[in-house]
Amino acid sequence: MTGSWSRGTDRYPVTLKKIASLDDTGEAKIDGTVEISFWAQTATDRFSGIYTNTSAGLCMKKMRVIKKSSRKVVQEITFADDDACSAGMLMTTIYMNVEKWVERGKDVISVNFRGGGAGTAVDYVFNSRTRKYQRRK
């Protein structure tokens, strides 16, 4: 698809190319690798999931931590390609599969997993010494 974007007298050409697609309205189908931005974010970071086909089906293989100030990926948290293939597959609205909440003044990032009835969550907290999110024990 081609077109243009304009603002006032400025006009810029735009070309869109399909690089991937994900349809989870029925039997989940994915073409390529899809990056989904999550609603959850902290004051300094945002999060996105990398969804792809695996031996167990469609699921989130990893979550990227993106520093807002630089727009650069500063960490990737990987998830096992197991029989469940459940990371990031709980919520109907896919961009809600990672949630943020605050406990004792610290941001907690929860990744939702399908399974176990209502699903499960794995929590991550930022470690100021390593400058990385670590799984909470």
Coordinates of N, CA and C in Angstrom, one line a residue:
M1 N 0.8 -1.2 0.0 CA 0.0 0.0 0.0 C 0.9 1.2 0.0
T2 N 0.6 2.2 -0.8 CA 1.3 3.4 -0.8 C 0.4 4.6 -0.6
G3 N 0.9 5.7 -0.2 CA 0.1 6.9 0.1 C 1.1 8.0 0.6
S4 N 0.5 8.9 1.3 CA 1.3 10.0 1.8 C 0.7 10.4 3.2
W5 N 1.6 11.0 4.0 CA 1.2 11.6 5.3 C 1.5 13.1 5.2
S6 N 0.5 13.8 5.7 CA 0.8 15.3 5.6 C 0.4 15.9 6.9
R7 N 1.1 17.1 7.1 CA 0.8 17.9 8.3 C 1.1 19.3 7.8
G8 N 0.0 20.1 7.8 CA 0.2 21.5 7.2 C 0.6 21.4 5.8
T9 N 1.7 22.1 5.5 CA 2.2 22.0 4.1 C 3.2 20.9 3.8
D10 N 3.6 20.3 4.9 CA 4.6 19.2 4.7 C 3.9 17.9 4.3
R11 N 4.5 17.2 3.3 CA 3.9 16.0 2.8 C 5.0 14.9 2.6
Y12 N 4.8 13.7 3.1 CA 5.8 12.7 3.1 C 5.2 11.4 2.4
P13 N 6.0 10.8 1.6 CA 5.5 9.5 1.0 C 5.5 8.4 2.0
V14 N 4.5 7.5 2.0 CA 4.5 6.3 2.9 C 4.2 5.1 2.0
T15 N 5.0 4.0 2.3 CA 4.8 2.7 1.7 C 4.7 1.7 2.8
L16 N 3.6 1.0 2.8 CA 3.4 -0.1 3.8 C 3.6 -1.4 3.1
K17 N 4.3 -2.3 3.8 CA 4.5 -3.7 3.3 C 4.2 -4.7 4.4
K18 N 3.5 -5.7 4.1 CA 3.1 -6.7 5.0 C 4.3 -7.6 5.3
I19 N 4.7 -7.6 6.6 CA 5.9 -8.4 7.0 C 5.4 -9.6 7.9
A20 N 4.3 -9.5 8.5 CA 3.8 -10.6 9.3 C 2.3 -10.4 9.6
S21 N 1.6 -11.4 10.1 CA 0.2 -11.3 10.5 C -0.1 -12.3 11.6
L22 N -1.0 -12.0 12.4 CA -1.5 -12.9 13.5 C -3.0 -12.8 13.5
D23 N -3.6 -14.0 13.5 CA -5.1 -14.0 13.6 C -5.4 -15.0 14.7
D24 N -5.9 -14.5 15.9 CA -6.2 -15.4 17.0 C -7.7 -15.4 17.3
T25 N -8.5 -15.1 16.2 CA -10.0 -15.1 16.4 C -10.6 -16.5 16.4
G26 N -9.9 -17.4 15.9 CA -10.4 -18.8 15.9 C -9.2 -19.7 16.2
E27 N -9.0 -20.6 15.2 CA -7.8 -21.4 15.3 C -6.6 -20.5 15.0
A28 N -5.7 -20.3 16.0 CA -4.7 -19.3 15.9 C -3.8 -19.5 14.6
K29 N -3.6 -18.5 13.9 CA -2.7 -18.5 12.7 C -1.8 -17.4 12.7
I30 N -0.5 -17.6 12.4 CA 0.5 -16.6 12.3 C 1.3 -16.8 11.0
D31 N 1.7 -15.7 10.4 CA 2.5 -15.7 9.3 C 3.7 -14.8 9.6
G32 N 4.9 -15.4 9.8 CA 6.1 -14.6 10.1 C 6.2 -14.5 11.6
T33 N 6.9 -13.5 12.1 CA 7.1 -13.2 13.5 C 6.5 -11.9 13.8
V34 N 5.7 -11.9 14.8 CA 4.9 -10.7 15.1 C 5.3 -10.1 16.5
E35 N 5.5 -8.8 16.6 CA 5.8 -8.1 17.8 C 4.6 -7.4 18.3
I36 N 4.1 -7.7 19.5 CA 2.9 -7.1 20.1 C 3.4 -6.2 21.2
S37 N 3.0 -4.9 21.2 CA 3.3 -4.0 22.3 C 2.3 -4.2 23.4
F38 N 2.7 -4.3 24.6 CA 1.8 -4.5 25.8 C 1.4 -3.1 26.4
W39 N 0.2 -3.1 27.0 CA -0.3 -1.9 27.6 C 0.6 -1.6 28.8
A40 N 1.1 -2.6 29.5 CA 1.9 -2.4 30.7 C 3.2 -1.7 30.4
Q41 N 3.5 -0.7 31.2 CA 4.8 0.0 31.0 C 5.1 0.6 32.4
T42 N 6.4 0.9 32.5 CA 6.9 1.7 33.7 C 7.2 3.1 33.3
A43 N 7.7 3.9 34.2 CA 8.1 5.3 33.8 C 9.2 5.3 32.8
T44 N 10.1 4.2 32.8 CA 11.2 4.2 32.0 C 11.2 3.2 30.9
D45 N 10.4 2.1 31.0 CA 10.4 1.0 30.1 C 9.1 0.7 29.5
R46 N 9.1 0.1 28.3 CA 7.9 -0.5 27.8 C 8.2 -1.9 27.4
F47 N 7.2 -2.7 27.1 CA 7.4 -4.2 26.9 C 6.7 -4.6 25.7
S48 N 7.3 -5.6 24.9 CA 6.6 -6.1 23.8 C 6.9 -7.6 23.7
G49 N 6.0 -8.4 23.2 CA 6.2 -9.8 23.0 C 6.4 -10.2 21.6
I50 N 7.3 -11.2 21.4 CA 7.6 -11.7 20.1 C 6.9 -13.0 20.0
Y51 N 5.9 -13.1 19.1 CA 5.0 -14.2 18.9 C 5.4 -14.9 17.6
T52 N 5.5 -16.2 17.7 CA 5.8 -17.0 16.5 C 5.3 -18.4 16.6
N53 N 5.4 -19.2 15.5 CA 5.0 -20.6 15.5 C 6.1 -21.3 16.2
T54 N 5.8 -22.3 17.0 CA 6.8 -23.2 17.6 C 6.3 -24.6 17.4
S55 N 7.0 -25.6 17.9 CA 6.7 -27.0 17.7 C 5.3 -27.3 18.4
A56 N 5.0 -26.4 19.4 CA 3.7 -26.6 20.2 C 2.6 -25.7 19.7
G57 N 2.9 -24.9 18.7 CA 1.8 -24.0 18.2 C 2.3 -22.5 18.4
L58 N 1.3 -21.6 18.3 CA 1.5 -20.2 18.4 C 1.7 -19.8 19.8
C59 N 2.8 -19.1 20.1 CA 3.0 -18.5 21.5 C 4.1 -17.4 21.5
M60 N 4.2 -16.8 22.6 CA 5.2 -15.8 22.8 C 6.5 -16.5 23.2
K61 N 7.5 -16.3 22.4 CA 8.9 -16.9 22.6 C 9.7 -16.0 23.5
K62 N 9.5 -14.7 23.4 CA 10.3 -13.8 24.3 C 9.6 -12.5 24.5
M63 N 10.0 -11.8 25.6 CA 9.5 -10.4 25.8 C 10.7 -9.5 25.8
R64 N 10.5 -8.4 25.1 CA 11.5 -7.4 25.0 C 11.2 -6.3 26.0
V65 N 12.3 -5.8 26.6 CA 12.2 -4.6 27.5 C 12.9 -3.5 26.7
I66 N 12.1 -2.4 26.4 CA 12.6 -1.3 25.6 C 12.7 0.0 26.4
K67 N 13.8 0.5 26.4 CA 14.1 1.8 27.2 C 13.4 2.9 26.4
K68 N 12.5 3.6 27.1 CA 11.7 4.7 26.4 C 12.6 5.8 25.9
S69 N 13.6 6.2 26.7 CA 14.4 7.3 26.3 C 15.3 7.1 25.1
S70 N 15.7 5.9 24.9 CA 16.6 5.6 23.7 C 15.9 4.8 22.6
R71 N 14.7 4.2 23.0 CA 13.9 3.4 22.1 C 14.7 2.1 21.7
K72 N 15.6 1.7 22.5 CA 16.4 0.5 22.2 C 16.0 -0.7 23.1
V73 N 16.1 -1.9 22.6 CA 15.9 -3.1 23.4 C 17.1 -3.2 24.3
V74 N 16.8 -3.3 25.6 CA 17.8 -3.4 26.6 C 17.9 -4.8 27.3
Q75 N 16.8 -5.6 27.1 CA 16.8 -6.9 27.6 C 15.8 -7.8 26.9
E76 N 16.0 -9.0 26.8 CA 15.1 -10.0 26.2 C 14.9 -11.1 27.2
I77 N 13.7 -11.4 27.6 CA 13.3 -12.5 28.5 C 12.7 -13.6 27.7
T78 N 13.3 -14.7 27.7 CA 12.9 -15.8 26.9 C 12.0 -16.8 27.6
F79 N 11.1 -17.5 26.9 CA 10.2 -18.4 27.5 C 10.4 -19.8 26.8
A80 N 10.2 -20.8 27.5 CA 10.5 -22.2 27.0 C 9.5 -22.6 25.9
D81 N 10.0 -23.3 24.9 CA 9.2 -23.8 23.9 C 8.8 -25.2 24.3
D82 N 7.8 -25.3 25.3 CA 7.4 -26.6 25.8 C 6.1 -27.0 25.2
D83 N 5.6 -28.1 25.7 CA 4.3 -28.7 25.2 C 3.2 -27.7 25.4
A84 N 3.2 -26.9 26.5 CA 2.1 -26.0 26.8 C 2.1 -24.8 25.9
C85 N 3.2 -24.3 25.5 CA 3.3 -23.1 24.7 C 2.3 -22.1 25.2
S86 N 2.4 -21.7 26.4 CA 1.4 -20.9 27.1 C 1.7 -19.5 27.4
A87 N 3.0 -19.1 27.2 CA 3.4 -17.7 27.6 C 2.7 -16.7 26.7
G88 N 2.1 -15.7 27.3 CA 1.4 -14.6 26.6 C 0.1 -15.0 25.9
M89 N -0.5 -16.1 26.3 CA -1.7 -16.7 25.6 C -2.9 -16.8 26.5
L90 N -2.9 -16.1 27.6 CA -4.1 -16.2 28.6 C -5.2 -15.2 28.2
M91 N -4.9 -13.9 28.1 CA -5.9 -12.9 27.9 C -6.4 -12.9 26.5
T92 N -7.7 -12.7 26.4 CA -8.3 -12.6 25.0 C -7.8 -11.5 24.3
T93 N -7.6 -10.3 24.9 CA -7.0 -9.2 24.3 C -5.5 -9.3 24.5
I94 N -4.8 -9.7 23.4 CA -3.4 -10.1 23.4 C -2.5 -9.1 24.1
Y95 N -2.7 -7.8 23.9 CA -1.8 -6.8 24.5 C -2.0 -6.6 26.0
M96 N -2.8 -7.4 26.6 CA -3.0 -7.4 28.0 C -2.3 -8.5 28.7
N97 N -1.6 -9.4 28.0 CA -0.9 -10.5 28.6 C 0.3 -10.2 29.4
V98 N 0.7 -9.0 29.5 CA 1.7 -8.5 30.4 C 1.1 -7.4 31.2
E99 N 1.1 -7.5 32.5 CA 0.5 -6.4 33.4 C 1.5 -5.9 34.3
K100 N 1.3 -4.6 34.8 CA 2.2 -4.0 35.7 C 1.4 -3.6 37.0
W101 N 2.0 -3.8 38.1 CA 1.4 -3.3 39.4 C 2.6 -2.9 40.3
V102 N 2.2 -2.3 41.4 CA 3.3 -1.7 42.3 C 3.1 -2.4 43.6
E103 N 4.2 -2.9 44.2 CA 4.2 -3.5 45.5 C 5.4 -2.9 46.3
R104 N 5.1 -2.3 47.4 CA 6.1 -1.6 48.3 C 7.0 -0.6 47.5
G105 N 6.3 0.1 46.6 CA 7.0 1.1 45.9 C 7.8 0.6 44.6
K106 N 7.8 -0.7 44.4 CA 8.5 -1.3 43.2 C 7.5 -1.7 42.2
D107 N 7.9 -1.5 40.9 CA 7.1 -2.0 39.8 C 7.3 -3.5 39.7
V108 N 6.2 -4.2 39.5 CA 6.2 -5.6 39.3 C 5.5 -5.9 37.9
I109 N 6.2 -6.6 37.0 CA 5.8 -6.9 35.7 C 5.3 -8.4 35.7
S110 N 4.0 -8.6 35.4 CA 3.5 -10.0 35.4 C 3.2 -10.5 34.0
V111 N 3.8 -11.6 33.7 CA 3.6 -12.2 32.4 C 2.5 -13.3 32.6
N112 N 1.4 -13.3 31.9 CA 0.3 -14.3 32.0 C 0.6 -15.5 31.1
F113 N 0.3 -16.6 31.7 CA 0.4 -17.9 31.0 C -0.9 -18.6 31.0
R114 N -1.3 -19.2 29.8 CA -2.5 -20.0 29.7 C -2.3 -21.3 30.5
G115 N -3.4 -21.9 31.0 CA -3.4 -23.2 31.7 C -3.7 -23.1 33.1
G116 N -4.1 -24.2 33.7 CA -4.4 -24.2 35.1 C -5.7 -23.6 35.4
G117 N -6.7 -23.6 34.6 CA -8.0 -23.0 34.8 C -7.9 -21.5 34.5
A118 N -7.6 -20.7 35.5 CA -7.6 -19.3 35.3 C -6.2 -18.8 34.9
G119 N -5.3 -19.7 34.5 CA -4.0 -19.3 34.1 C -3.1 -19.0 35.3
T120 N -1.9 -18.7 35.0 CA -0.9 -18.4 36.0 C -0.1 -17.2 35.5
A121 N 0.7 -16.6 36.4 CA 1.5 -15.4 36.1 C 2.9 -15.7 36.7
V122 N 3.9 -15.1 36.0 CA 5.2 -15.1 36.5 C 5.6 -13.6 36.6
D123 N 6.1 -13.3 37.8 CA 6.4 -11.9 38.1 C 7.9 -11.6 38.0
Y124 N 8.2 -10.4 37.5 CA 9.5 -9.9 37.3 C 9.6 -8.5 38.0
V125 N 10.8 -8.3 38.6 CA 11.1 -7.0 39.2 C 12.4 -6.5 38.7
F126 N 12.6 -5.2 38.7 CA 13.8 -4.6 38.2 C 14.9 -4.6 39.3
N127 N 16.0 -5.1 38.9 CA 17.2 -5.2 39.9 C 18.1 -4.0 39.5
S128 N 18.2 -3.0 40.4 CA 18.9 -1.8 40.1 C 20.4 -2.1 40.0
R129 N 20.9 -3.2 40.7 CA 22.3 -3.5 40.6 C 22.7 -4.1 39.2
T130 N 21.9 -5.0 38.7 CA 22.2 -5.6 37.3 C 21.6 -4.8 36.2
R131 N 20.6 -3.9 36.5 CA 19.9 -3.1 35.5 C 19.0 -4.0 34.6
K132 N 18.5 -5.1 35.2 CA 17.7 -6.0 34.4 C 16.5 -6.4 35.2
Y133 N 15.4 -6.9 34.5 CA 14.3 -7.4 35.2 C 14.6 -8.9 35.5
Q134 N 14.3 -9.3 36.8 CA 14.6 -10.7 37.2 C 13.3 -11.3 37.7
R135 N 13.2 -12.6 37.5 CA 12.1 -13.4 37.9 C 12.0 -13.3 39.4
R136 N 10.8 -13.0 40.0 CA 10.7 -12.9 41.4 C 10.5 -14.3 42.0
K137 N 11.1 -14.5 43.1 CA 11.0 -15.9 43.7 C 9.9 -15.9 44.7

